[in-house]
PDB file of C-alpha atoms in Angstrom:
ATOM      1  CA  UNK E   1      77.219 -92.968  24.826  1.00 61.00           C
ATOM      2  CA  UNK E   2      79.340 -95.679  25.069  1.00 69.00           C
ATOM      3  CA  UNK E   3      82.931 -95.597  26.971  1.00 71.00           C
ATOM      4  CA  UNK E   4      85.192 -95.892  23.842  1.00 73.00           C
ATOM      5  CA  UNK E   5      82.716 -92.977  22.413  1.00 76.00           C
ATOM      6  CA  UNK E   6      82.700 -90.866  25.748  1.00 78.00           C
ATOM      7  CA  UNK E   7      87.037 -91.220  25.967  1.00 79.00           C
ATOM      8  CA  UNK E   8      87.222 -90.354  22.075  1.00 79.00           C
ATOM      9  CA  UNK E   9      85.310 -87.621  22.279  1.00 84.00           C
ATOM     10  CA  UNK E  10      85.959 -85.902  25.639  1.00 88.00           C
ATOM     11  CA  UNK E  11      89.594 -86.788  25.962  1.00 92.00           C
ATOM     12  CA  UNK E  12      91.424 -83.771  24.815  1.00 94.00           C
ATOM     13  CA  UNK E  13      89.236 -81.428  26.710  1.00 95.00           C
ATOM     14  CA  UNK E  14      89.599 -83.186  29.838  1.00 96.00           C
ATOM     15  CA  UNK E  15      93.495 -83.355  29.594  1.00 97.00           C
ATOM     16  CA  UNK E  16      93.692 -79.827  28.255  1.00 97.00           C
ATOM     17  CA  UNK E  17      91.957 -78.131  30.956  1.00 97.00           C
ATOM     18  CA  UNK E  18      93.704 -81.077  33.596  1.00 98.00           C
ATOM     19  CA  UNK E  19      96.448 -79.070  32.203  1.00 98.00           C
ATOM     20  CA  UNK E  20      95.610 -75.678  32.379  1.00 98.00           C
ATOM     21  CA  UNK E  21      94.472 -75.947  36.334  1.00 98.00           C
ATOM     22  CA  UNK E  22      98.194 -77.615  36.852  1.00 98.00           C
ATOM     23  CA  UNK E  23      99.746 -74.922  34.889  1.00 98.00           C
ATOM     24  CA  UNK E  24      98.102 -72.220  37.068  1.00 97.00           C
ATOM     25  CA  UNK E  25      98.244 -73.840  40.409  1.00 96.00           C
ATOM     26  CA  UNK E  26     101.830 -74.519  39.871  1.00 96.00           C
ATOM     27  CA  UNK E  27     102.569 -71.453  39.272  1.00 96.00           C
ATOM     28  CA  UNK E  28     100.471 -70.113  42.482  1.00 96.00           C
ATOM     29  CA  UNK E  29     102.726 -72.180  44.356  1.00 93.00           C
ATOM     30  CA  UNK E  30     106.083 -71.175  42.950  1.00 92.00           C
ATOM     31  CA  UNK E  31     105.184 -67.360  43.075  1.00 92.00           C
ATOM     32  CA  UNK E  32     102.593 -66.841  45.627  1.00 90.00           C
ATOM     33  CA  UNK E  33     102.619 -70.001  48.136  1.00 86.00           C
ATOM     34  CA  UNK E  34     100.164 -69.660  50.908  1.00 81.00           C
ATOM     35  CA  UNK E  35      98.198 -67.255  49.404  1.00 87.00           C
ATOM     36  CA  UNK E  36      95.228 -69.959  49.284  1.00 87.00           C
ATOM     37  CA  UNK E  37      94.250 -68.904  45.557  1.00 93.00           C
ATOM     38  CA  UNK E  38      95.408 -72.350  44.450  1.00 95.00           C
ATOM     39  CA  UNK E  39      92.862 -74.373  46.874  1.00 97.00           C
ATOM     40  CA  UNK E  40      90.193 -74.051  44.660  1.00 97.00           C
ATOM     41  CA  UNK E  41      91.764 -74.863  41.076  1.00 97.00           C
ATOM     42  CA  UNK E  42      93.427 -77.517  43.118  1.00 98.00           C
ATOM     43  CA  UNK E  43      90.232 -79.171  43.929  1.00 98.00           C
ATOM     44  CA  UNK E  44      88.707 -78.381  40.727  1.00 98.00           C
ATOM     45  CA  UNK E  45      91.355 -80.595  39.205  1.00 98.00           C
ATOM     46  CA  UNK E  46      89.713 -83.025  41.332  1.00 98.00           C
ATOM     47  CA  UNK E  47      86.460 -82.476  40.650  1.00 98.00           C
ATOM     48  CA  UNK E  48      87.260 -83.126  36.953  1.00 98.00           C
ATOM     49  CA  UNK E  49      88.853 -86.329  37.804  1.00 98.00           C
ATOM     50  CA  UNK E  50      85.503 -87.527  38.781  1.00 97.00           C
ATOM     51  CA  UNK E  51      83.527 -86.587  36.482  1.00 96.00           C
ATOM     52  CA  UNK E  52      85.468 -88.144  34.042  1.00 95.00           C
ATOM     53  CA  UNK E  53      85.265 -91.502  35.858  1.00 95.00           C
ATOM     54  CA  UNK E  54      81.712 -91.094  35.085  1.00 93.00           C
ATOM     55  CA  UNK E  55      81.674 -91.897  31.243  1.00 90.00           C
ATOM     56  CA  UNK E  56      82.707 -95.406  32.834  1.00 87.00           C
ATOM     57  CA  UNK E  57      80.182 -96.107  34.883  1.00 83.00           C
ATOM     58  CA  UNK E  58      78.423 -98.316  32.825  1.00 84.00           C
ATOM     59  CA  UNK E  59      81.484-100.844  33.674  1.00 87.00           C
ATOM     60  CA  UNK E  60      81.916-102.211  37.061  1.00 92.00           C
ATOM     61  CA  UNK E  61      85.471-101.507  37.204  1.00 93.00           C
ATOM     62  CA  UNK E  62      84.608 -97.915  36.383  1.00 94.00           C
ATOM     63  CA  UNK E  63      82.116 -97.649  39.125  1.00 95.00           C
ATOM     64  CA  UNK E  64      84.241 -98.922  41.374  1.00 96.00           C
ATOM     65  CA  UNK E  65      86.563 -95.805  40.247  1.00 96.00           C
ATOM     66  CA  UNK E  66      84.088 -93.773  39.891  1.00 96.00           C
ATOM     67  CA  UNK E  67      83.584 -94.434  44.029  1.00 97.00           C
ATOM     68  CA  UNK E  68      87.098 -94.288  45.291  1.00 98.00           C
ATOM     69  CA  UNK E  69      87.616 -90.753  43.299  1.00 98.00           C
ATOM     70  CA  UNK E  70      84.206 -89.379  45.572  1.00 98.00           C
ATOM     71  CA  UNK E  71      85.725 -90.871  48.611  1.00 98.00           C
ATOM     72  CA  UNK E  72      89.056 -88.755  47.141  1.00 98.00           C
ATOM     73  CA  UNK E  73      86.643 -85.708  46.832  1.00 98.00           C
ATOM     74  CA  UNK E  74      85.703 -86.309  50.389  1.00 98.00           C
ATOM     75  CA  UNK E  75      89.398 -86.800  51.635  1.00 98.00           C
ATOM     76  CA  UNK E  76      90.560 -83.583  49.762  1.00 98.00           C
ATOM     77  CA  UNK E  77      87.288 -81.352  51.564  1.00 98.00           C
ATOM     78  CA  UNK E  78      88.450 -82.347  54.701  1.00 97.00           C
ATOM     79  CA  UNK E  79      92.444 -82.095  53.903  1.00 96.00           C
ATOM     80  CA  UNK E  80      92.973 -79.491  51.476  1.00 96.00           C
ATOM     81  CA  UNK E  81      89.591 -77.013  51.341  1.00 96.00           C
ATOM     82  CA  UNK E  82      89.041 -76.800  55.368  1.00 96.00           C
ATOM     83  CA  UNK E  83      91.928 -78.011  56.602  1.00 94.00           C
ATOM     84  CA  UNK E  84      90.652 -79.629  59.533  1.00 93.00           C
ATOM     85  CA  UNK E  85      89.482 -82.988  60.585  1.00 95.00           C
ATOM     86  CA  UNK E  86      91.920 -84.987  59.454  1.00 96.00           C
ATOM     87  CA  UNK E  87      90.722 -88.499  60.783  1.00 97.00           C
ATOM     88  CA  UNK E  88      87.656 -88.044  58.428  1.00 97.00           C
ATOM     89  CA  UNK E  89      89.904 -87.132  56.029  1.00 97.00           C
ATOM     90  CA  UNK E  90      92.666 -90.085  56.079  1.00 97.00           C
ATOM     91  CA  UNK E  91      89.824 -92.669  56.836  1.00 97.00           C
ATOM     92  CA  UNK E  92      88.087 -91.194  53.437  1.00 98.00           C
ATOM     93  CA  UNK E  93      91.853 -91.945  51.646  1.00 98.00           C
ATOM     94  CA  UNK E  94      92.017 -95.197  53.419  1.00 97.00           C
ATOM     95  CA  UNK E  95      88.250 -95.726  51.817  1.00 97.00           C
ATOM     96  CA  UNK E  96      90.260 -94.979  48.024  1.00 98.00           C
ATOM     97  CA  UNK E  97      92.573 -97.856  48.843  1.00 96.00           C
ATOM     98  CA  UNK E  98      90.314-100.373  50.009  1.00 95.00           C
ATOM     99  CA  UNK E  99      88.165 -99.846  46.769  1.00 96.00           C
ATOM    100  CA  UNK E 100      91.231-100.059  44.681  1.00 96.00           C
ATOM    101  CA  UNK E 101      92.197-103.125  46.059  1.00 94.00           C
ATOM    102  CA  UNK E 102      88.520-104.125  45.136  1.00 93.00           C
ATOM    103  CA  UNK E 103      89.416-102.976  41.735  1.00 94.00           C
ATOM    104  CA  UNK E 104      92.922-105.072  41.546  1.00 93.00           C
ATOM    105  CA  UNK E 105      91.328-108.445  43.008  1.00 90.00           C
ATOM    106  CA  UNK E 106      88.473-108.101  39.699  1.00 90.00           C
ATOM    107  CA  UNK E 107      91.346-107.654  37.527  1.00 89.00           C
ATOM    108  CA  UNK E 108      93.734-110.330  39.096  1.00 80.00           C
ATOM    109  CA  UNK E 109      94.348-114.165  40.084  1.00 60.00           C
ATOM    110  CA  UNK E 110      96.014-113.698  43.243  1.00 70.00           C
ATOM    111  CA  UNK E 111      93.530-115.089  45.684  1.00 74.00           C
ATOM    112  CA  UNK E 112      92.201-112.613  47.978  1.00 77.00           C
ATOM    113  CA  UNK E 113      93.563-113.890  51.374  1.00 78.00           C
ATOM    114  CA  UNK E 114      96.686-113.696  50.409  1.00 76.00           C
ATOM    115  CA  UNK E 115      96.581-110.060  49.363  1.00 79.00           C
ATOM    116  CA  UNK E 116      94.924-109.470  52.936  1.00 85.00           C
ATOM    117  CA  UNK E 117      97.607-111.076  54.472  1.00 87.00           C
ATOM    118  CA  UNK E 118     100.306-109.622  53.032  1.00 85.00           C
ATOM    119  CA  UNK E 119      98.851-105.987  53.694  1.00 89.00           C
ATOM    120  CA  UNK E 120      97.994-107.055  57.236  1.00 90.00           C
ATOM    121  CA  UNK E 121     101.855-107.988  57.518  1.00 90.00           C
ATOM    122  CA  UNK E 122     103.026-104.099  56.131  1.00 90.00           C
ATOM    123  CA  UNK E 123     100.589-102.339  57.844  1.00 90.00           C
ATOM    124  CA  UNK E 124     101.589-104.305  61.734  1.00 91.00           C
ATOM    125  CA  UNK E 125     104.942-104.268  60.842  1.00 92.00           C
ATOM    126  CA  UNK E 126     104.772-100.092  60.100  1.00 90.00           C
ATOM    127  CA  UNK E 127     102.411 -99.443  63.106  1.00 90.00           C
ATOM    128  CA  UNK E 128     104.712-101.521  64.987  1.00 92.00           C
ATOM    129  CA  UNK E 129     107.763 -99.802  63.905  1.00 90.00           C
ATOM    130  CA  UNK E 130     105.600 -96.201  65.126  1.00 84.00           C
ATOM    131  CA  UNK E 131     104.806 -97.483  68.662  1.00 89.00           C
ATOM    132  CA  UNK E 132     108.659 -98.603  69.296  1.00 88.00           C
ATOM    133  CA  UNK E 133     109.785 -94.731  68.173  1.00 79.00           C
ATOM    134  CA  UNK E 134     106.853 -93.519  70.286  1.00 80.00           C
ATOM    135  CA  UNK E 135     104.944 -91.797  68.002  1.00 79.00           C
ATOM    136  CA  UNK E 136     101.722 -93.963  67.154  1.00 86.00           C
ATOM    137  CA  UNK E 137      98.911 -91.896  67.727  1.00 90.00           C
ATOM    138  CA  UNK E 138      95.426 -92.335  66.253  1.00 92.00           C
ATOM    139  CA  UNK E 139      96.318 -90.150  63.377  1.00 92.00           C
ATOM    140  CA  UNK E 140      99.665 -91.463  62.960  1.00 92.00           C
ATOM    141  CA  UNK E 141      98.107 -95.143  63.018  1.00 93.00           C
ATOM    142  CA  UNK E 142      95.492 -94.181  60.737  1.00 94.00           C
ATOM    143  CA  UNK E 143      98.040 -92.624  58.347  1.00 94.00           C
ATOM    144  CA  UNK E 144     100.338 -95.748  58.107  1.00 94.00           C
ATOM    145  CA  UNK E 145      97.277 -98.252  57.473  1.00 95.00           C
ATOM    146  CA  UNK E 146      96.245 -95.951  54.663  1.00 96.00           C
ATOM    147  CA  UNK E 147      99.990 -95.458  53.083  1.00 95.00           C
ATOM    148  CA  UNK E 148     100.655 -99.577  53.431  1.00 95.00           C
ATOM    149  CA  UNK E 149      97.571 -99.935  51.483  1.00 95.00           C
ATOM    150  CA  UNK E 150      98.692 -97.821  49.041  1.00 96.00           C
ATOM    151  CA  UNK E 151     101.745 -99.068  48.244  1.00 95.00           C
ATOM    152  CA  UNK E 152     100.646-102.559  48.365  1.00 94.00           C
ATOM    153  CA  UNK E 153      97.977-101.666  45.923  1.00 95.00           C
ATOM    154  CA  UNK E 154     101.260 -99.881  43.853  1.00 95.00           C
ATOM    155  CA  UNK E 155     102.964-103.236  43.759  1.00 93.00           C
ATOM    156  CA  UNK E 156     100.152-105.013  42.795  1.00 92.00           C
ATOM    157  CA  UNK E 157      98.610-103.180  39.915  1.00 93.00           C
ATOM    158  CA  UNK E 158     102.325-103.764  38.357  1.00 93.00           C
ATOM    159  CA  UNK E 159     100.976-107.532  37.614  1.00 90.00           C
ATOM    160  CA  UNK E 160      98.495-105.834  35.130  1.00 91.00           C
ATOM    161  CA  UNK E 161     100.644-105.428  32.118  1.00 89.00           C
ATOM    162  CA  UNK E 162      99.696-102.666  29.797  1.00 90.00           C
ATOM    163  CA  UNK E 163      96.027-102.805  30.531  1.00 90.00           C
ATOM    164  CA  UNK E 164      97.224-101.443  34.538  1.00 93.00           C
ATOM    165  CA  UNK E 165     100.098 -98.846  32.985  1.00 95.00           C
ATOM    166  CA  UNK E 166      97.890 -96.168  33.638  1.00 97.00           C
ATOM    167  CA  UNK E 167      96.654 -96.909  37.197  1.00 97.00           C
ATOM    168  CA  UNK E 168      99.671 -98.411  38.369  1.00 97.00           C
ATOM    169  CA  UNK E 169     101.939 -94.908  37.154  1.00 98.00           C
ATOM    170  CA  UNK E 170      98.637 -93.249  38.772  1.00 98.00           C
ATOM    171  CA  UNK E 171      99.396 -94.703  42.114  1.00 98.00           C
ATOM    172  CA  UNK E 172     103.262 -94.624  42.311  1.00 98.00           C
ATOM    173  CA  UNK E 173     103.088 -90.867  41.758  1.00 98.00           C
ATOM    174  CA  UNK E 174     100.530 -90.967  44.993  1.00 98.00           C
ATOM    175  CA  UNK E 175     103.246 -92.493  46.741  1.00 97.00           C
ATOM    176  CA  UNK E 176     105.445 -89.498  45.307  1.00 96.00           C
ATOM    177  CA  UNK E 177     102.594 -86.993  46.635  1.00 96.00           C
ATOM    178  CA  UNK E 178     102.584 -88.726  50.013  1.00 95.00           C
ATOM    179  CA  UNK E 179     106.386 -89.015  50.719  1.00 94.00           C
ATOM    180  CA  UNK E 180     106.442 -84.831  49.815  1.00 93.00           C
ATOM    181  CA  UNK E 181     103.311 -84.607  52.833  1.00 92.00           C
ATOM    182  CA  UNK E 182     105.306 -86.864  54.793  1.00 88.00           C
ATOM    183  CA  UNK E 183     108.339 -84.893  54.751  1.00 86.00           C
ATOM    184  CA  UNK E 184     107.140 -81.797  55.007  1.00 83.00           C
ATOM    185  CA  UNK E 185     105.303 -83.022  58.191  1.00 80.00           C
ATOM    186  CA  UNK E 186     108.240 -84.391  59.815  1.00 72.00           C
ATOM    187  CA  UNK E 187     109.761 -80.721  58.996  1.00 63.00           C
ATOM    188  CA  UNK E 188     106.693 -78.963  60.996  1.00 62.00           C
ATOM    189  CA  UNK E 189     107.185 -81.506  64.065  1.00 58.00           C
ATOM    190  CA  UNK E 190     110.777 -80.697  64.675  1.00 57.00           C
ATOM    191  CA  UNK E 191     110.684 -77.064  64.914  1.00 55.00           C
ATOM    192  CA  UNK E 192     113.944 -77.002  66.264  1.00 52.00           C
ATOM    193  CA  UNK E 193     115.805 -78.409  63.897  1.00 51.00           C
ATOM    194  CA  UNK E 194     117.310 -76.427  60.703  1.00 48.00           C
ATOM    195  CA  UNK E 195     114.770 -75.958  57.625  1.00 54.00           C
ATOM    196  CA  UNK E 196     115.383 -79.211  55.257  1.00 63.00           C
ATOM    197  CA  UNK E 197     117.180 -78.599  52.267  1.00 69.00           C
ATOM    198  CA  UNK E 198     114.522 -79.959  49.905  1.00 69.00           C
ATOM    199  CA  UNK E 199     111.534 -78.366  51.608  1.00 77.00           C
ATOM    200  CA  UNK E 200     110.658 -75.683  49.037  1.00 79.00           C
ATOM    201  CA  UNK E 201     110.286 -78.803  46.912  1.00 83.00           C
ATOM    202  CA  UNK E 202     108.291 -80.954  48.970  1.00 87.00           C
ATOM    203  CA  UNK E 203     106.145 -78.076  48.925  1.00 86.00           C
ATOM    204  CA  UNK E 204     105.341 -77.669  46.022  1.00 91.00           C
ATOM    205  CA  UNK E 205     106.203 -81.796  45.164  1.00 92.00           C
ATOM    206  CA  UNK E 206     102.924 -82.920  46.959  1.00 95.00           C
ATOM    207  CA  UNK E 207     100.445 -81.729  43.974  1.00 96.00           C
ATOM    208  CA  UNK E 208     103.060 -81.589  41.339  1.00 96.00           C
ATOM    209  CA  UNK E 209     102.939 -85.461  41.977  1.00 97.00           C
ATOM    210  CA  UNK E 210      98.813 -85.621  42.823  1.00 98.00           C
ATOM    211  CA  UNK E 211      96.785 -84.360  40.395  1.00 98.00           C
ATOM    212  CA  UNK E 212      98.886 -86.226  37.716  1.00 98.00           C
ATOM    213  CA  UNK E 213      98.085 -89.215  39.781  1.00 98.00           C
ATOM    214  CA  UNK E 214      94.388 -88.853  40.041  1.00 98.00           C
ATOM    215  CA  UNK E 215      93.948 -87.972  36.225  1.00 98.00           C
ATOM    216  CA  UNK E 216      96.270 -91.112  35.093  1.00 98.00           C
ATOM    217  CA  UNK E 217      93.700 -92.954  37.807  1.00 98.00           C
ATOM    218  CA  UNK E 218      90.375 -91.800  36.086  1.00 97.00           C
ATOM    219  CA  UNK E 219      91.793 -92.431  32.880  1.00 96.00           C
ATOM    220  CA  UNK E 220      92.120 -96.260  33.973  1.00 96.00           C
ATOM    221  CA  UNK E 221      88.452 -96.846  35.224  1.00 93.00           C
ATOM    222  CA  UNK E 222      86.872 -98.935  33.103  1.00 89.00           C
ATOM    223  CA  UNK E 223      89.627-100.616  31.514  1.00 89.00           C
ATOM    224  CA  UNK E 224      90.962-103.080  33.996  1.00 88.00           C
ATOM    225  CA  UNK E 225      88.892-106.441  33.493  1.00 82.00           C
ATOM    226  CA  UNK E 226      85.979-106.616  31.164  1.00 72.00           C
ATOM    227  CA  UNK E 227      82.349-106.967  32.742  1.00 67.00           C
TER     228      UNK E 227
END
């Protein structure tokens, strides 16, 4: 079965029970947060997302999706399921970007040491930003490579036109998922300061923006640049 064949025919399914898992987890969060119930529909969601990718994998571009959404299945083990490990974790996300930008320089012109060199130049200039505030750690340095990567690779996809709509509204709401998990972070570290007004959002903000992401991702693969 042929991509056009596989998306025709397994679309609706895949976005109605996308939808269903979001529906319940949502909920879980609103009504019952902590109560861990939501881990596993939350990952399931995830799951999905890469098992869609594989009705593309007879295009490059959709193997090269296909990839980044395992690596995601290995950052969310680590992250979300055990909760622990979280080097393996962000280097597995930082793994997603780097084959994304793989996916971006197939699909572009912009010559490829000239994307390196502009992501070299946001990720120093963040990690220097961290060790003048005094908080660049391994995790912390780890964590800003990853994000600059991502938001270059945000920027970038917008050059796509229609063909990138999907990606590139995949990976601004990762940005929206990561800014929740950065806030709500930066909440836990100052323990002394009064709860932040919009922290029962960012709560519940961090996969009210990420699954949406990942499924507008894995609807993309494939569809990028022709093979």
């Amino acid at each position: 079965m042929n991509h056009t064949a596989f998306s025709r025919r397994w679309l609706l399914p895949f976005l109605i029970t996308e939808g269903l898992l979001y529906a319940a987890f949502l909920y879980l969060d609103l009504s019952l947060p902590g109560s861990g119930w939501d881990v596993p529909l939350k990952y399931g969601g995830i799951v999905l997302c890469f098992l869609w990718t594989l009705g593309a994998a007879g295009h490059r571009d959709g193997r090269l999706t296909g990839m980044a959404l395992a690596f995601t299945l290995l950052a969310d083990l680590f992250l979300l399921v055990l909760n622990r490990w979280y080097l393996a974790g962000v280097s597995a996300f930082c793994v997603v970007q780097l084959l994304y930008l793989a996916r971006l320089h197939r699909a572009g012109s912009r010559p490829l040491a000239l994307r390196l060199l502009l992501r070299a130049a946001l990720a120093g200039a963040l990690l220097a930003a961290a060790g003048a505030l005094g908080g660049l750690t391994p995790l912390t340095g780890l964590t800003l490579f990853y994000f600059s990567q991502l938001v270059a690779n945000a920027f970038a996809s917008l050059s796509l036109g229609r063909r990138g709509r999907s990606f590139s509204l995949g990976l601004f709401l990762f940005i929206g998922c990561d800014v929740c998990v950065g806030l709500r972070n930066l909440s836990a570290a100052l323990p002394g300061m009064a709860p932040l007004p919009f922290l029962p959002f960012v709560q519940v903000g961090m996969w009210l923006f990420y699954l949406p992401s990942q499924v507008l991702i894995s609807l993309s693969a494939g569809r990028l640049c022709d093979d």
